[in-house]
Short mmCIF file of C-alpha atoms in Angstrom, two decimals:
data_model
loop_
_atom_site.label_atom_id
_atom_site.label_comp_id
_atom_site.label_asym_id
_atom_site.label_seq_id
_atom_site.Cartn_x
_atom_site.Cartn_y
_atom_site.Cartn_z
CA MET A 30 -1.59 26.57 21.82
CA LYS A 31 -0.55 28.55 19.78
CA ILE A 32 -2.78 29.61 16.11
CA SER A 33 -0.34 31.22 13.16
CA TYR A 34 -1.68 32.34 9.75
CA SER A 35 -0.67 32.01 6.57
CA PRO A 36 -3.87 33.76 4.55
CA TYR A 37 -4.26 33.18 0.58
CA THR A 38 -6.26 33.34 -2.65
CA LEU A 39 -8.86 31.26 -4.46
CA LYS A 40 -8.64 31.95 -8.68
CA PRO A 41 -11.82 29.93 -9.10
CA THR A 42 -11.91 28.99 -13.51
CA GLN A 43 -15.80 28.95 -13.69
CA SER A 44 -19.17 30.15 -11.39
CA LEU A 45 -19.03 28.29 -8.34
CA ASN A 46 -22.75 28.10 -7.38
CA ALA A 47 -26.23 30.23 -7.65
CA ALA A 48 -25.20 32.83 -4.86
CA SER A 49 -21.53 33.70 -5.51
CA LYS A 50 -19.76 36.14 -8.06
CA PRO A 51 -16.26 33.60 -9.99
CA ALA A 52 -14.58 36.26 -8.27
CA PRO A 53 -10.97 35.01 -5.84
CA ARG A 54 -11.88 33.30 -2.44
CA GLU A 55 -10.15 34.64 0.34
CA GLY A 56 -9.33 32.43 2.69
CA VAL A 57 -6.52 30.92 5.57
CA LEU A 58 -4.57 28.58 6.66
CA LEU A 59 -4.59 27.79 9.81
CA LYS A 60 -1.10 26.13 11.96
CA VAL A 61 -2.12 25.02 15.57
CA GLU A 62 0.59 24.90 18.38
CA TRP A 63 0.43 22.77 21.07
CA ALA A 64 2.79 20.60 23.12
CA ASP A 65 3.23 17.66 21.96
CA ALA A 66 2.96 18.59 18.62
CA VAL A 67 2.03 21.06 16.12
CA GLY A 68 -1.12 20.62 13.23
CA TYR A 69 -2.64 22.07 10.32
CA ALA A 70 -6.83 23.43 8.62
CA ASP A 71 -7.87 25.67 6.54
CA LEU A 72 -10.33 28.39 7.57
CA HIS A 73 -12.67 29.07 3.70
CA PRO A 74 -15.88 30.65 5.00
CA TRP A 75 -18.57 31.64 2.76
CA PRO A 76 -20.54 34.56 4.23
CA GLU A 77 -22.54 34.91 0.73
CA LEU A 78 -24.26 31.06 2.62
CA GLY A 79 -23.93 32.33 6.17
CA ASP A 80 -21.27 32.16 7.16
CA LEU A 81 -19.43 35.30 9.31
CA ALA A 82 -16.55 36.99 6.91
CA LEU A 83 -12.40 35.71 7.32
CA ASP A 84 -11.86 39.12 9.27
CA GLU A 85 -14.36 39.72 11.89
CA GLN A 86 -12.99 35.65 12.88
CA LEU A 87 -10.15 36.28 12.76
CA SER A 88 -11.14 39.23 15.07
CA LEU A 89 -12.34 37.16 17.26
CA LEU A 90 -9.67 34.11 17.66
CA ARG A 91 -7.61 37.44 19.16
CA GLN A 92 -9.95 38.24 21.70
CA GLY A 93 -10.00 34.05 22.18
CA LYS A 94 -13.11 34.09 21.02
CA ILE A 95 -14.53 30.64 18.22
CA THR A 96 -16.46 30.92 15.91
CA PRO A 97 -17.63 26.87 15.56
CA GLN A 98 -15.86 26.95 12.30
CA ALA A 99 -13.20 28.25 14.25
CA GLU A 100 -13.72 25.59 16.37
CA GLN A 101 -13.63 23.02 13.94
CA SER A 102 -10.61 24.53 11.99
CA ILE A 103 -8.55 24.13 15.42
CA TRP A 104 -9.99 19.93 14.97
CA LEU A 105 -9.64 19.70 12.41
CA ALA A 106 -5.53 20.59 12.88
CA ARG A 107 -5.09 18.59 16.03
CA ARG A 108 -6.44 15.79 14.52
CA ASP A 109 -3.45 16.14 11.58
CA ALA A 110 -0.69 17.29 13.93
CA LEU A 111 -1.71 13.17 15.43
CA LEU A 112 -0.68 11.81 12.69
CA ARG A 113 2.32 13.96 12.19
CA LYS A 114 4.01 13.14 15.76
CA ASP A 115 2.59 9.35 14.96
CA LYS A 116 4.76 9.87 10.83
CA LYS A 117 0.89 8.53 9.70
CA ASN A 118 -0.67 10.33 6.12
CA ILE A 119 -5.00 10.35 7.15
CA PHE A 120 -4.61 8.35 3.48
CA ASP A 121 -3.77 6.14 5.81
CA GLN A 122 -6.94 5.04 7.74
CA GLY A 123 -10.23 4.23 6.83
CA GLU A 124 -11.58 3.00 3.42
CA ARG A 125 -11.22 4.41 0.13
CA VAL A 126 -14.11 7.01 -0.73
CA LYS A 127 -15.40 7.34 -4.49
CA ASN A 128 -16.69 11.14 -5.49
CA ASN A 129 -18.93 12.92 -7.04
CA ALA A 130 -18.07 14.21 -9.93
CA LEU A 131 -19.31 18.39 -10.18
CA LEU A 132 -20.83 20.03 -12.80
CA THR A 133 -21.10 24.37 -10.70
CA ASP A 134 -21.08 25.84 -14.12
CA PHE A 135 -23.36 24.83 -18.07
CA ALA A 136 -20.18 26.52 -19.90
CA ALA A 137 -17.89 23.37 -18.66
CA LEU A 138 -20.11 21.59 -20.87
CA LYS A 139 -18.67 21.07 -23.87
CA PRO A 140 -18.86 18.63 -26.13
CA GLY A 141 -18.68 15.42 -25.14
CA TYR A 142 -17.07 15.93 -20.93
CA LEU A 143 -20.03 13.84 -19.69
CA ASP A 144 -18.24 11.15 -21.98
CA GLU A 145 -15.17 11.82 -20.33
CA LEU A 146 -16.63 11.67 -17.04
CA LYS A 147 -17.95 7.92 -17.99
CA LYS A 148 -14.42 6.89 -18.84
CA GLU A 149 -12.44 8.39 -15.85
CA GLY A 150 -15.57 6.31 -13.94
CA PHE A 151 -17.58 8.70 -13.06
CA THR A 152 -21.20 7.38 -11.68
CA THR A 153 -22.19 10.23 -9.92
CA LEU A 154 -22.05 14.43 -10.70
CA LYS A 155 -23.51 16.64 -8.51
CA VAL A 156 -25.39 20.43 -10.40
CA LYS A 157 -25.69 23.48 -9.11
CA VAL A 158 -29.15 24.64 -10.37
CA GLY A 159 -30.56 28.31 -8.95
CA ARG A 160 -29.54 29.97 -12.31
CA ASN A 161 -31.34 29.48 -15.35
CA LEU A 162 -33.73 26.54 -14.45
CA LYS A 163 -35.48 25.77 -17.85
CA GLU A 164 -31.89 25.55 -18.86
CA GLU A 165 -30.48 23.35 -16.49
CA ALA A 166 -33.76 20.86 -17.28
CA GLU A 167 -33.13 20.79 -20.00
CA ILE A 168 -29.28 19.81 -19.40
CA LEU A 169 -30.19 17.31 -17.24
CA THR A 170 -31.63 15.66 -19.82
CA HIS A 171 -28.21 15.38 -21.73
CA ILE A 172 -27.33 14.10 -18.39
CA ALA A 173 -30.02 11.11 -17.88
CA ALA A 174 -29.53 9.71 -21.47
CA ALA A 175 -25.85 9.30 -20.03
CA GLY A 176 -26.70 7.19 -17.59
CA PHE A 177 -25.67 9.36 -14.42
CA LYS A 178 -26.49 9.28 -11.01
CA ILE A 179 -27.39 13.10 -10.36
CA ARG A 180 -27.36 14.95 -7.37
CA LEU A 181 -29.13 18.71 -7.47
CA ASP A 182 -28.16 21.73 -5.14
CA PHE A 183 -30.31 24.59 -4.41
CA ASN A 184 -28.61 26.13 -1.63
CA ALA A 185 -31.38 27.03 -0.53
CA LEU A 186 -31.99 30.13 -3.14
CA GLY A 187 -35.47 28.63 -4.72
CA SER A 188 -38.61 28.57 -3.43
CA TRP A 189 -41.65 26.22 -2.24
CA GLN A 190 -43.39 27.33 -5.67
CA ILE A 191 -40.75 27.06 -7.58
CA PHE A 192 -39.34 23.83 -6.67
CA GLU A 193 -42.32 22.19 -7.26
CA LYS A 194 -43.17 23.47 -10.40
CA PHE A 195 -38.86 22.49 -11.21
CA ILE A 196 -39.73 18.51 -10.13
CA GLY A 197 -42.53 18.57 -11.95
CA ASN A 198 -41.06 19.41 -15.35
CA LEU A 199 -38.46 17.06 -15.22
CA PRO A 200 -38.89 13.71 -16.83
CA LEU A 201 -39.24 10.95 -15.86
CA THR A 202 -36.45 9.09 -16.98
CA VAL A 203 -34.45 12.14 -15.12
CA LYS A 204 -36.38 12.37 -12.02
CA ALA A 205 -35.43 8.15 -11.47
CA LEU A 206 -32.19 8.98 -11.72
CA ILE A 207 -32.20 12.19 -9.25
CA GLU A 208 -29.83 10.35 -5.61
CA TYR A 209 -31.18 13.63 -4.00
CA VAL A 210 -32.17 17.13 -4.48
CA GLU A 211 -29.93 19.64 -1.97
CA ASP A 212 -31.13 22.97 0.11
CA PRO A 213 -34.11 23.05 -2.29
CA PHE A 214 -35.36 26.55 -0.51
CA PRO A 215 -35.06 27.65 2.50
CA PHE A 216 -36.10 25.71 5.75
CA GLU A 217 -39.13 25.04 6.59
CA ILE A 218 -40.54 21.84 8.20
CA GLY A 219 -43.39 22.03 7.05
CA ALA A 220 -43.01 22.80 2.97
CA TRP A 221 -39.64 20.56 3.48
CA SER A 222 -41.83 18.08 4.09
CA GLU A 223 -43.82 17.96 1.16
CA ALA A 224 -40.80 18.87 -0.86
CA GLN A 225 -40.25 15.65 0.94
CA LYS A 226 -42.72 13.40 -1.46
CA LEU A 227 -41.42 14.42 -4.45
CA VAL A 228 -38.02 13.66 -4.61
CA LYS A 229 -35.61 12.59 -1.39
CA ILE A 230 -33.32 15.45 0.46
CA ALA A 231 -29.94 16.82 1.68
CA LEU A 232 -29.52 18.84 4.54
CA ASP A 233 -26.42 20.67 4.02
CA ASN A 234 -25.64 24.40 4.28
CA GLN A 235 -29.35 24.83 6.52
CA TYR A 236 -28.32 22.97 8.62
CA ASP A 237 -28.33 24.84 11.62
CA LYS A 238 -32.55 26.21 11.15
CA VAL A 239 -33.38 22.05 12.36
CA PRO A 240 -34.48 21.96 15.53
CA TRP A 241 -33.61 18.87 16.20
CA GLU A 242 -34.40 19.52 20.11
CA ARG A 243 -38.41 19.45 19.08
CA LEU A 244 -38.01 16.67 15.29
CA GLN A 245 -40.39 14.33 15.58
CA LYS A 246 -39.59 13.16 11.92
CA ALA A 247 -37.42 13.56 9.81
CA PRO A 248 -38.31 16.41 6.69
CA PHE A 249 -34.37 14.83 4.71
CA ASP A 250 -33.10 12.09 4.04
CA VAL A 251 -28.83 12.87 3.88
CA VAL A 252 -27.41 15.38 5.97
CA ILE A 253 -24.26 16.15 4.23
CA ILE A 254 -21.30 16.65 6.58
CA LYS A 255 -19.24 19.05 5.69
CA PRO A 256 -15.89 18.93 8.08
CA ALA A 257 -14.58 22.57 7.60
CA LYS A 258 -17.72 23.75 9.31
CA THR A 259 -20.28 20.09 10.76
CA ASP A 260 -19.21 18.46 13.56
CA VAL A 261 -18.45 15.92 12.11
CA ASP A 262 -19.70 13.34 15.83
CA LYS A 263 -23.19 15.22 15.84
CA ALA A 264 -24.01 14.99 12.25
CA VAL A 265 -23.64 10.49 12.40
CA GLU A 266 -24.83 11.03 16.11
CA ARG A 267 -28.29 12.73 14.26
CA CYS A 268 -27.77 10.79 11.50
CA LEU A 269 -27.90 7.05 13.57
CA LYS A 270 -31.08 7.85 15.47
CA TRP A 271 -32.83 8.88 11.96
CA ASN A 272 -31.96 6.49 10.33
CA LEU A 273 -30.47 9.46 8.03
CA LYS A 274 -27.69 9.22 4.29
CA ALA A 275 -24.72 10.95 4.86
CA ALA A 276 -22.45 12.61 2.08
CA VAL A 277 -19.06 14.55 3.16
CA THR A 278 -17.87 17.27 0.99
CA SER A 279 -14.84 19.52 1.72
CA TYR A 280 -16.92 23.26 1.41
CA MET A 281 -15.44 24.46 -1.36
CA ASP A 282 -12.30 25.17 -0.16
CA HIS A 283 -8.67 24.81 0.07
CA PRO A 284 -6.13 21.96 -1.18
CA VAL A 285 -5.94 21.27 3.78
CA GLY A 286 -8.68 21.34 3.64
CA VAL A 287 -9.81 19.04 0.81
CA ALA A 288 -7.67 17.26 2.14
CA HIS A 289 -8.75 17.21 5.90
CA ALA A 290 -12.71 15.76 4.49
CA VAL A 291 -11.20 12.97 2.34
CA GLY A 292 -8.96 11.73 6.01
CA ILE A 293 -13.08 12.65 7.18
CA ALA A 294 -15.29 9.56 4.67
CA MET A 295 -12.36 7.12 5.02
CA GLU A 296 -12.18 6.23 8.11
CA LEU A 297 -16.41 6.94 8.19
CA LYS A 298 -16.60 4.75 5.29
CA GLU A 299 -15.16 1.93 7.10
CA LYS A 300 -17.03 2.49 11.07
CA TYR A 301 -20.82 2.88 8.60
CA SER A 302 -20.81 1.67 5.47
CA ASP A 303 -23.49 1.81 3.56
CA MET A 304 -24.77 5.03 5.94
CA ILE A 305 -22.18 6.73 4.75
CA LEU A 306 -22.85 8.03 0.27
CA GLU A 307 -20.54 9.43 -2.74
CA CYS A 308 -18.83 11.86 -1.61
CA GLY A 309 -17.67 15.28 -2.84
CA CYS A 310 -14.67 15.88 -2.80
CA LEU A 311 -12.53 16.94 -5.44
CA THR A 312 -13.33 20.85 -5.41
CA HIS A 313 -9.70 21.76 -5.88
CA ARG A 314 -10.06 22.08 -9.40
CA LEU A 315 -12.44 24.56 -9.59
CA TYR A 316 -9.81 26.47 -9.33
CA GLN A 317 -6.33 28.16 -10.74
CA MET A 318 -3.73 24.72 -9.76
CA ASP A 319 -1.43 26.76 -7.20
CA VAL A 320 1.27 25.02 -5.54
CA PHE A 321 -1.05 22.31 -3.37
CA SER A 322 -3.72 21.32 -6.19
CA ALA A 323 -0.82 20.33 -7.55
CA GLU A 324 0.06 18.67 -5.13
CA ILE A 325 -2.70 16.39 -5.53
CA SER A 326 -3.50 13.25 -7.69
CA THR A 327 -6.58 11.50 -8.71
CA GLN A 328 -7.39 8.25 -10.51
CA GLY A 329 -11.23 8.79 -11.90
CA PRO A 330 -13.53 10.15 -9.11
CA TYR A 331 -10.68 8.69 -6.22
CA LEU A 332 -8.03 10.97 -3.87
CA LEU A 333 -4.95 10.34 -4.20
CA LYS A 334 -2.68 10.06 -1.39
CA VAL A 335 -0.63 13.81 -1.13
CA LYS A 336 2.94 12.76 -0.10
CA GLY A 337 4.27 14.14 3.36
CA THR A 338 2.63 13.37 7.19
CA GLY A 339 -1.00 14.11 8.28
CA VAL A 340 -2.95 15.62 4.83
CA GLY A 341 0.84 16.06 3.96
CA PHE A 342 1.98 19.09 1.80
CA ASP A 343 5.13 19.16 4.76
CA LYS A 344 7.07 21.11 2.21
CA VAL A 345 5.13 23.38 0.63
CA LEU A 346 3.15 24.45 4.14
CA GLY A 347 6.84 24.97 5.70
CA GLY A 348 8.34 26.71 3.55
CA LEU A 349 5.19 29.17 3.86
CA PRO A 350 5.34 33.07 5.37
CA TRP A 351 3.29 32.14 8.65
CA HIS A 352 2.59 35.75 10.91
CA GLN A 353 1.44 34.76 14.72
CA LEU A 354 -2.28 35.76 15.77
CA LYS A 355 -1.00 37.78 18.72
CA MET A 356 -3.81 37.56 22.24
CA ARG A 357 -5.20 40.57 22.14
#
């Protein structure tokens, strides 16, 4: 197996979440060559959310040590390689999936924004919260009045006390439309079990903190599957064991990562039907357009097939400068 990489920079058009500043984000695309095929994937760490920094991950790869996130990237590259080998496109597999709209920065909430989303066919809006809870609670009333299902994401930055007060003060009209709350505060079984009595809870970046082997009852209702960093088969196995729902999302990463996430979502939706909720894979819109995102088309809440084989982007990938990762 030979690994090459091509660095990139994504430039946010707005604040992405309460844990990070709207600064350019660095990552690398990986080209992995096997004897029988070549595949591509993304490696886009979020150190703010606990990932090892990009330089560290590449340094470990050079030493032949593979981080869990890099292992996922190689796994995705292998899926891509096999599709390319057979001249198939990832969007031709599985069942078409709907995505939520994503609101990471309330400055983007211009007059007519919600009406436009409804016209496009969106029914669910995911909102990143945790910066100004008073203002956020007020805006949620407008979102609820427009009839959207609501997903909230605290990125585990809150506390049980803050979460309880925030949810307790929301009008019933808002609470009735909350589908789930992601990572309300750092994982702790007892506190999450209490939070679960107020609203459905989704597990995302606290996934690795769950003592899965000792778990008797899950203190959450939904598992967020991010193929960029989550062992997909194991996550599905856990959902089946504890009768949980799952939502597949991209990792606010490169369009190649977005396409991989959609492909996984389509495959899981076809196989597990109602267990798989609406996805969250339209994150390429959070960044300035580049040659990759220019290849992506959407139809309301649906991401359309990207031209090419595997995850697509054949010509653009072929024209990138690649640097071989030399093992030490």
